[in-house]
CSV table of C-alpha atoms in Angstrom, one decimal:
chain,number,residue,atom,x,y,z
A,815,UNK,CA,-3.7,26.6,-4.4
A,816,UNK,CA,-2.6,27.6,-7.9
A,817,UNK,CA,-5.4,27.5,-10.5
A,818,UNK,CA,-8.0,26.2,-8.0
A,819,UNK,CA,-11.0,28.2,-6.9
A,820,UNK,CA,-11.9,28.7,-3.2
A,821,UNK,CA,-14.0,25.6,-3.2
A,822,UNK,CA,-11.0,23.5,-4.2
A,823,UNK,CA,-12.0,23.0,-7.8
A,824,UNK,CA,-10.2,24.4,-10.8
A,825,UNK,CA,-11.2,27.9,-11.8
A,826,UNK,CA,-11.0,26.8,-15.4
A,827,UNK,CA,-13.5,23.9,-15.1
A,828,UNK,CA,-17.3,24.1,-14.6
A,829,UNK,CA,-18.9,22.3,-11.6
A,830,UNK,CA,-19.0,18.6,-12.1
A,831,UNK,CA,-22.6,18.2,-11.3
A,832,UNK,CA,-24.8,18.6,-14.3
A,833,UNK,CA,-28.4,19.7,-13.4
A,834,UNK,CA,-31.3,18.7,-15.6
A,835,UNK,CA,-34.5,20.5,-14.6
A,836,UNK,CA,-36.8,18.1,-16.3
A,837,UNK,CA,-35.4,15.2,-14.2
A,838,UNK,CA,-35.0,17.1,-11.0
A,839,UNK,CA,-37.4,15.0,-9.0
A,840,UNK,CA,-36.2,11.6,-10.4
A,841,UNK,CA,-34.1,10.4,-7.5
A,842,UNK,CA,-32.5,7.0,-6.9
A,843,UNK,CA,-32.2,6.0,-3.3
A,844,UNK,CA,-29.1,4.1,-2.4
A,845,UNK,CA,-27.7,3.0,0.9
A,846,UNK,CA,-24.2,4.1,1.9
A,847,UNK,CA,-22.0,1.2,2.9
A,848,UNK,CA,-20.2,3.1,5.7
A,849,UNK,CA,-23.5,4.2,7.2
A,850,UNK,CA,-25.8,1.3,6.6
A,851,UNK,CA,-28.9,2.8,8.1
A,852,UNK,CA,-28.6,6.2,6.4
A,853,UNK,CA,-30.3,6.5,3.0
A,854,UNK,CA,-28.7,8.8,0.5
A,855,UNK,CA,-30.1,10.1,-2.7
A,856,UNK,CA,-28.2,9.9,-6.0
A,857,UNK,CA,-28.7,12.9,-8.4
A,858,UNK,CA,-31.0,12.4,-11.4
A,859,UNK,CA,-28.1,13.5,-13.6
A,860,UNK,CA,-24.8,11.7,-12.7
A,861,UNK,CA,-21.9,13.5,-11.2
A,862,UNK,CA,-18.8,13.0,-13.5
A,863,UNK,CA,-15.5,12.5,-11.8
A,864,UNK,CA,-12.0,11.4,-12.8
A,865,UNK,CA,-10.1,8.8,-10.7
A,866,UNK,CA,-6.3,8.1,-11.0
A,867,UNK,CA,-5.1,4.6,-10.1
A,868,UNK,CA,-2.1,4.2,-7.9
A,869,UNK,CA,0.1,3.0,-10.7
A,870,UNK,CA,-1.0,1.9,-14.1
A,871,UNK,CA,-3.5,-0.9,-14.5
A,872,UNK,CA,-2.6,-3.8,-12.2
A,873,UNK,CA,-4.4,-6.1,-9.8
A,874,UNK,CA,-4.2,-3.9,-6.8
A,875,UNK,CA,-6.2,-1.2,-8.6
A,876,UNK,CA,-8.7,-3.6,-10.2
A,877,UNK,CA,-11.4,-2.8,-7.7
A,878,UNK,CA,-12.1,0.6,-9.3
A,879,UNK,CA,-12.9,-1.0,-12.7
A,880,UNK,CA,-14.9,-3.6,-10.9
A,881,UNK,CA,-17.0,-0.9,-9.1
A,882,UNK,CA,-17.7,0.7,-12.5
A,883,UNK,CA,-18.4,-2.6,-14.3
A,884,UNK,CA,-20.7,-3.9,-11.6
A,885,UNK,CA,-22.8,-0.7,-11.6
A,886,UNK,CA,-21.9,0.5,-8.1
A,887,UNK,CA,-20.9,4.0,-9.3
A,888,UNK,CA,-23.9,4.2,-11.5
A,889,UNK,CA,-26.2,3.3,-8.6
A,890,UNK,CA,-24.6,6.1,-6.6
A,891,UNK,CA,-25.2,8.6,-9.4
A,892,UNK,CA,-21.6,8.8,-10.5
A,893,UNK,CA,-19.8,8.4,-13.8
A,894,UNK,CA,-16.1,7.7,-13.4
A,895,UNK,CA,-13.4,8.3,-15.9
A,896,UNK,CA,-10.5,6.0,-14.8
A,897,UNK,CA,-7.0,7.3,-15.6
A,898,UNK,CA,-3.9,5.2,-15.1
A,899,UNK,CA,-1.9,7.0,-12.4
A,900,UNK,CA,1.9,7.1,-12.1
A,901,UNK,CA,2.6,7.4,-8.4
A,902,UNK,CA,2.2,9.9,-5.7
A,903,UNK,CA,3.6,13.1,-7.2
A,904,UNK,CA,1.8,12.8,-10.6
A,905,UNK,CA,-1.4,11.8,-8.9
A,906,UNK,CA,-1.3,14.7,-6.4
A,907,UNK,CA,-0.5,17.0,-9.3
A,908,UNK,CA,-3.6,15.8,-11.0
A,909,UNK,CA,-5.7,16.5,-7.9
A,910,UNK,CA,-4.2,20.0,-7.5
A,911,UNK,CA,-4.9,20.9,-11.2
A,912,UNK,CA,-8.4,19.3,-11.0
A,913,UNK,CA,-7.5,16.8,-13.7
A,914,UNK,CA,-8.7,14.2,-11.2
A,915,UNK,CA,-11.0,14.5,-8.2
A,916,UNK,CA,-10.1,11.1,-6.6
A,917,UNK,CA,-6.9,9.0,-6.7
A,918,UNK,CA,-5.1,6.1,-5.1
A,919,UNK,CA,-1.7,6.6,-3.6
A,920,UNK,CA,0.7,5.4,-1.0
A,921,UNK,CA,-0.3,7.1,2.2
A,922,UNK,CA,3.2,7.3,3.8
A,923,UNK,CA,4.7,8.9,0.7
A,924,UNK,CA,1.8,11.4,0.5
A,925,UNK,CA,2.3,12.2,4.3
A,926,UNK,CA,5.9,12.9,3.7
A,927,UNK,CA,5.1,15.2,0.8
A,928,UNK,CA,2.6,17.1,2.9
A,929,UNK,CA,5.1,17.4,5.7
A,930,UNK,CA,7.5,19.1,3.2
A,931,UNK,CA,4.7,21.5,2.3
A,932,UNK,CA,4.7,20.3,-1.3
A,933,UNK,CA,1.1,19.0,-1.5
A,934,UNK,CA,-1.3,19.8,1.3
A,935,UNK,CA,-4.8,20.2,-0.3
A,936,UNK,CA,-5.8,16.5,-0.2
A,937,UNK,CA,-7.3,14.1,2.4
A,938,UNK,CA,-7.3,10.3,2.6
A,939,UNK,CA,-10.9,9.1,2.9
A,940,UNK,CA,-10.5,5.3,3.0
A,941,UNK,CA,-7.7,2.7,3.3
A,942,UNK,CA,-7.1,0.1,0.6
A,943,UNK,CA,-4.2,-1.6,2.4
A,944,UNK,CA,-4.0,-1.6,6.2
A,945,UNK,CA,-0.3,-1.9,6.2
A,946,UNK,CA,2.5,-0.7,4.0
A,947,UNK,CA,3.4,-3.3,1.4
A,948,UNK,CA,6.7,-1.9,0.5
A,949,UNK,CA,9.4,-4.6,0.8
A,950,UNK,CA,12.9,-5.6,0.0
A,951,UNK,CA,12.8,-8.6,-2.4
A,952,UNK,CA,15.7,-10.7,-3.6
A,953,UNK,CA,16.2,-14.2,-4.9
A,954,UNK,CA,17.3,-17.0,-2.6
A,955,UNK,CA,20.6,-17.5,-4.4
A,956,UNK,CA,21.9,-14.0,-3.2
A,957,UNK,CA,22.2,-15.3,0.4
A,958,UNK,CA,20.3,-12.2,1.7
A,959,UNK,CA,17.9,-13.4,4.4
A,960,UNK,CA,17.8,-10.5,6.8
A,961,UNK,CA,18.2,-6.7,6.7
A,962,UNK,CA,21.8,-6.6,7.9
A,963,UNK,CA,22.8,-8.7,4.9
A,964,UNK,CA,22.1,-5.6,2.7
A,965,UNK,CA,25.3,-3.9,3.9
A,966,UNK,CA,27.5,-3.3,0.9
A,967,UNK,CA,24.9,-4.4,-1.5
A,968,UNK,CA,23.0,-2.7,-4.3
A,969,UNK,CA,19.2,-2.3,-4.1
A,970,UNK,CA,17.3,-1.1,-7.1
A,971,UNK,CA,14.1,0.8,-6.7
A,972,UNK,CA,11.8,3.1,-8.7
A,973,UNK,CA,13.5,6.5,-8.7
A,974,UNK,CA,11.7,8.9,-6.4
A,975,UNK,CA,9.3,6.2,-5.3
A,976,UNK,CA,8.0,5.7,-1.7
A,977,UNK,CA,10.2,2.6,-1.6
A,978,UNK,CA,13.3,4.8,-2.0
A,979,UNK,CA,12.0,7.6,0.3
A,980,UNK,CA,11.2,5.1,3.1
A,981,UNK,CA,14.4,3.1,2.9
A,982,UNK,CA,16.6,5.2,5.3
A,983,UNK,CA,14.0,5.0,8.0
A,984,UNK,CA,13.5,1.2,7.5
A,985,UNK,CA,17.3,0.6,7.4
A,986,UNK,CA,18.0,2.5,10.6
A,987,UNK,CA,15.3,0.7,12.5
A,988,UNK,CA,16.5,-2.7,11.1
A,989,UNK,CA,20.1,-2.0,12.3
A,990,UNK,CA,21.5,-1.1,8.9
A,991,UNK,CA,23.5,2.1,8.1
A,992,UNK,CA,21.7,3.3,5.0
A,993,UNK,CA,24.9,4.9,3.7
A,994,UNK,CA,26.4,1.4,3.3
A,995,UNK,CA,23.7,0.4,0.9
A,996,UNK,CA,23.8,1.6,-2.7
A,997,UNK,CA,20.3,2.6,-3.9
A,998,UNK,CA,20.0,2.4,-7.7
A,999,UNK,CA,17.1,4.4,-9.1
A,1000,UNK,CA,15.4,3.0,-12.2
A,1001,UNK,CA,12.0,2.6,-13.9
A,1002,UNK,CA,9.4,0.5,-12.1
A,1003,UNK,CA,9.0,-1.8,-15.0
A,1004,UNK,CA,12.8,-2.6,-15.0
A,1005,UNK,CA,13.0,-3.8,-11.4
A,1006,UNK,CA,12.1,-7.5,-11.9
A,1007,UNK,CA,14.4,-7.8,-15.0
A,1008,UNK,CA,17.4,-6.3,-13.1
A,1009,UNK,CA,16.9,-8.8,-10.2
A,1010,UNK,CA,16.2,-11.8,-12.5
A,1011,UNK,CA,19.5,-11.0,-14.4
A,1012,UNK,CA,21.4,-10.5,-11.1
A,1013,UNK,CA,22.4,-7.0,-12.1
A,1014,UNK,CA,21.5,-5.9,-8.6
A,1015,UNK,CA,21.4,-7.7,-5.2
A,1016,UNK,CA,17.8,-6.8,-4.3
A,1017,UNK,CA,14.9,-4.6,-5.2
A,1018,UNK,CA,12.7,-2.4,-3.1
A,1019,UNK,CA,9.1,-2.5,-4.3
A,1020,UNK,CA,5.6,-3.6,-3.4
A,1021,UNK,CA,5.0,-7.0,-1.9
A,1022,UNK,CA,2.3,-7.6,-4.5
A,1023,UNK,CA,5.0,-7.9,-7.1
A,1024,UNK,CA,6.4,-11.0,-5.6
A,1025,UNK,CA,4.7,-13.4,-8.0
A,1026,UNK,CA,5.9,-11.4,-11.0
A,1027,UNK,CA,9.5,-11.6,-9.7
A,1028,UNK,CA,9.2,-15.3,-9.1
A,1029,UNK,CA,8.0,-15.7,-12.7
A,1030,UNK,CA,10.7,-13.5,-14.1
A,1031,UNK,CA,13.6,-15.0,-12.2
A,1032,UNK,CA,12.3,-18.6,-12.0
A,1033,UNK,CA,13.7,-18.7,-8.5
A,1034,UNK,CA,12.5,-18.6,-4.9
A,1035,UNK,CA,12.0,-15.1,-3.7
A,1036,UNK,CA,13.0,-13.8,-0.2
A,1037,UNK,CA,10.9,-10.9,1.2
A,1038,UNK,CA,12.0,-8.4,3.8
A,1039,UNK,CA,8.8,-6.3,4.6
A,1040,UNK,CA,9.2,-2.8,5.7
A,1041,UNK,CA,6.2,-3.3,7.9
A,1042,UNK,CA,8.3,-5.4,10.3
A,1043,UNK,CA,10.0,-2.2,11.5
A,1044,UNK,CA,7.6,0.6,10.2
A,1045,UNK,CA,4.6,-0.8,12.0
A,1046,UNK,CA,2.1,2.0,11.8
A,1047,UNK,CA,2.2,2.9,8.1
A,1048,UNK,CA,-0.8,2.3,5.9
A,1049,UNK,CA,-0.3,1.2,2.3
A,1050,UNK,CA,-2.5,2.6,-0.5
A,1051,UNK,CA,-5.4,4.9,0.3
A,1052,UNK,CA,-8.1,6.6,-1.6
A,1053,UNK,CA,-7.7,10.4,-1.5
A,1054,UNK,CA,-9.7,13.3,-2.7
A,1055,UNK,CA,-9.4,17.1,-2.9
A,1056,UNK,CA,-9.8,18.9,0.4
A,1057,UNK,CA,-12.0,21.5,-1.3
A,1058,UNK,CA,-14.3,18.8,-2.7
A,1059,UNK,CA,-15.0,17.5,0.8
A,1060,UNK,CA,-16.0,21.1,1.8
A,1061,UNK,CA,-18.1,21.7,-1.3
A,1062,UNK,CA,-19.8,18.3,-2.0
A,1063,UNK,CA,-19.3,16.0,1.0
A,1064,UNK,CA,-22.2,13.8,-0.3
A,1065,UNK,CA,-20.4,13.1,-3.6
A,1066,UNK,CA,-17.3,12.1,-1.7
A,1067,UNK,CA,-19.3,9.7,0.5
A,1068,UNK,CA,-21.1,8.2,-2.5
A,1069,UNK,CA,-17.8,7.7,-4.3
A,1070,UNK,CA,-16.1,6.2,-1.3
A,1071,UNK,CA,-18.9,3.8,-0.6
A,1072,UNK,CA,-19.1,2.6,-4.2
A,1073,UNK,CA,-15.3,2.2,-4.5
A,1074,UNK,CA,-15.2,0.1,-1.3
A,1075,UNK,CA,-18.0,-2.1,-2.6
A,1076,UNK,CA,-15.8,-2.7,-5.6
A,1077,UNK,CA,-12.9,-3.6,-3.4
A,1078,UNK,CA,-15.0,-6.1,-1.4
A,1079,UNK,CA,-16.3,-7.7,-4.6
A,1080,UNK,CA,-12.7,-7.9,-6.0
A,1081,UNK,CA,-11.4,-9.7,-2.9
A,1082,UNK,CA,-14.3,-12.1,-3.0
A,1083,UNK,CA,-14.0,-12.8,-6.8
A,1084,UNK,CA,-10.3,-12.4,-7.8
A,1085,UNK,CA,-10.7,-14.2,-11.2
A,1086,UNK,CA,-13.7,-12.2,-12.3
A,1087,UNK,CA,-12.1,-9.0,-11.1
A,1088,UNK,CA,-9.0,-9.7,-13.1
A,1089,UNK,CA,-11.1,-10.5,-16.2
A,1090,UNK,CA,-13.0,-7.2,-15.8
A,1091,UNK,CA,-9.6,-5.4,-15.5
A,1092,UNK,CA,-8.3,-7.2,-18.6
A,1093,UNK,CA,-11.4,-6.3,-20.7
A,1094,UNK,CA,-10.9,-2.6,-19.9
A,1095,UNK,CA,-7.1,-2.7,-20.1
A,1096,UNK,CA,-5.9,-5.7,-22.3
A,1097,UNK,CA,-2.3,-5.2,-21.3
A,1098,UNK,CA,-3.2,-6.2,-17.7
A,1099,UNK,CA,-2.5,-10.0,-17.7
A,1100,UNK,CA,-5.2,-12.0,-15.9
A,1101,UNK,CA,-2.8,-14.3,-14.0
A,1102,UNK,CA,-0.7,-11.4,-12.7
A,1103,UNK,CA,-3.8,-9.5,-11.6
A,1104,UNK,CA,-5.2,-12.5,-9.8
A,1105,UNK,CA,-1.9,-13.0,-8.1
A,1106,UNK,CA,-1.9,-9.4,-6.8
A,1107,UNK,CA,-5.4,-9.5,-5.6
A,1108,UNK,CA,-4.8,-12.8,-3.7
A,1109,UNK,CA,-1.6,-11.2,-2.2
A,1110,UNK,CA,-3.7,-8.2,-1.0
A,1111,UNK,CA,-6.2,-10.2,1.0
A,1112,UNK,CA,-4.3,-10.4,4.3
A,1113,UNK,CA,-3.8,-6.6,4.3
A,1114,UNK,CA,-7.2,-5.1,3.7
A,1115,UNK,CA,-9.2,-5.7,6.9
A,1116,UNK,CA,-11.0,-3.9,8.4
A,1117,UNK,CA,-12.0,-2.8,4.9
A,1118,UNK,CA,-11.5,0.9,4.3
A,1119,UNK,CA,-10.8,1.8,7.9
A,1120,UNK,CA,-8.5,4.7,8.8
A,1121,UNK,CA,-7.8,5.0,12.5
A,1122,UNK,CA,-6.9,8.4,14.0
A,1123,UNK,CA,-4.3,7.1,16.4
A,1124,UNK,CA,-2.6,5.0,13.8
A,1125,UNK,CA,-2.5,8.0,11.4
A,1126,UNK,CA,-1.0,10.1,14.2
A,1127,UNK,CA,1.5,7.3,15.0
A,1128,UNK,CA,2.4,7.1,11.3
A,1129,UNK,CA,3.3,10.8,11.2
A,1130,UNK,CA,5.5,10.3,14.2
A,1131,UNK,CA,7.1,7.2,12.7
A,1132,UNK,CA,7.9,9.1,9.5
A,1133,UNK,CA,9.3,12.1,11.5
A,1134,UNK,CA,6.7,14.4,10.0
A,1135,UNK,CA,6.1,17.4,12.3
A,1136,UNK,CA,3.5,20.2,12.2
A,1137,UNK,CA,0.7,18.0,10.9
A,1138,UNK,CA,-2.2,16.3,12.7
A,1139,UNK,CA,-4.3,13.4,11.5
A,1140,UNK,CA,-6.9,15.8,10.2
A,1141,UNK,CA,-4.3,17.4,8.0
A,1142,UNK,CA,-4.0,14.3,5.9
A,1143,UNK,CA,-7.2,12.3,6.5
A,1144,UNK,CA,-10.9,12.8,6.9
A,1145,UNK,CA,-12.2,9.9,9.1
A,1146,UNK,CA,-15.9,10.9,8.8
A,1147,UNK,CA,-16.5,8.8,5.7
A,1148,UNK,CA,-16.1,5.6,7.6
A,1149,UNK,CA,-17.3,6.2,11.1
A,1150,UNK,CA,-17.6,3.5,13.8
A,1151,UNK,CA,-15.3,1.4,15.9
A,1152,UNK,CA,-11.7,0.9,14.7
A,1153,UNK,CA,-12.1,-2.8,14.3
A,1154,UNK,CA,-15.1,-2.5,12.0
A,1155,UNK,CA,-14.9,-2.2,8.2
A,1156,UNK,CA,-16.7,0.3,6.0
A,1157,UNK,CA,-18.9,-2.2,4.1
């Protein structure tokens, strides 16, 4: 991997763990949420890592700010610099260049990129969304109520996004010839405005944006979820560098456990989580963040769980060959039965 040492870290960066001899014996004992009976020790001097959100600062990513604000990372001996991500390719690029050690991203999109050989030195360690939340959304006045109604229509989506990449597979399974649908690439922030002004017939984006589209359009919104046909795909996942798993597995475990504690707290306290996000990132409107968190709730259990068979099935469903579940995920950070969560 270009610019990355054998252990998966940038050759231009010093190791993240700072060692202080004077405090070498001052250890804080914490309990890992994925292995409740196994005590772990946090370093006396915190590990410093950078995390890239899935996209910007929105409700679906609030849990990482919550985990930091509530002290979960501090208790695990970790200091986290949270950077606003910009989607799969930018986030994977940050991991490859060691500008970030952890990131959130859409699992299906990352699997497709790995299948193309573009980014391979990463592994998913926990699920945020148990199903893909990519959907077609339109307003009720368009008359679009089922996938076949998209024939001859224009669908706007973020250019190069997983929504765009997955559309052909979704369309074929839904009985639609993808060549009969015009896909209009645009900026993510422009999607709701285009739909509200009826400049397009539908948009393809994340289900969690439904409330925002209802607000922008002041109309009833019709949702056609990709998951109705692409049944084995996960949504967002937490990923890390493959090399970091090899060189500091304990750090990855501590980070994953703390992040999932933040996710659990966020789901249980949406209003407080949105307020924490807003304090850190004032552009993140509290009502919109609450709406996204509430919309996430049906899709996160079992919390954090990645199942080997489902990962294998997702690769098959995406038409990715030459990869196995271990090529894209490390399931050891959340052991146990598939129906059990990690916290």
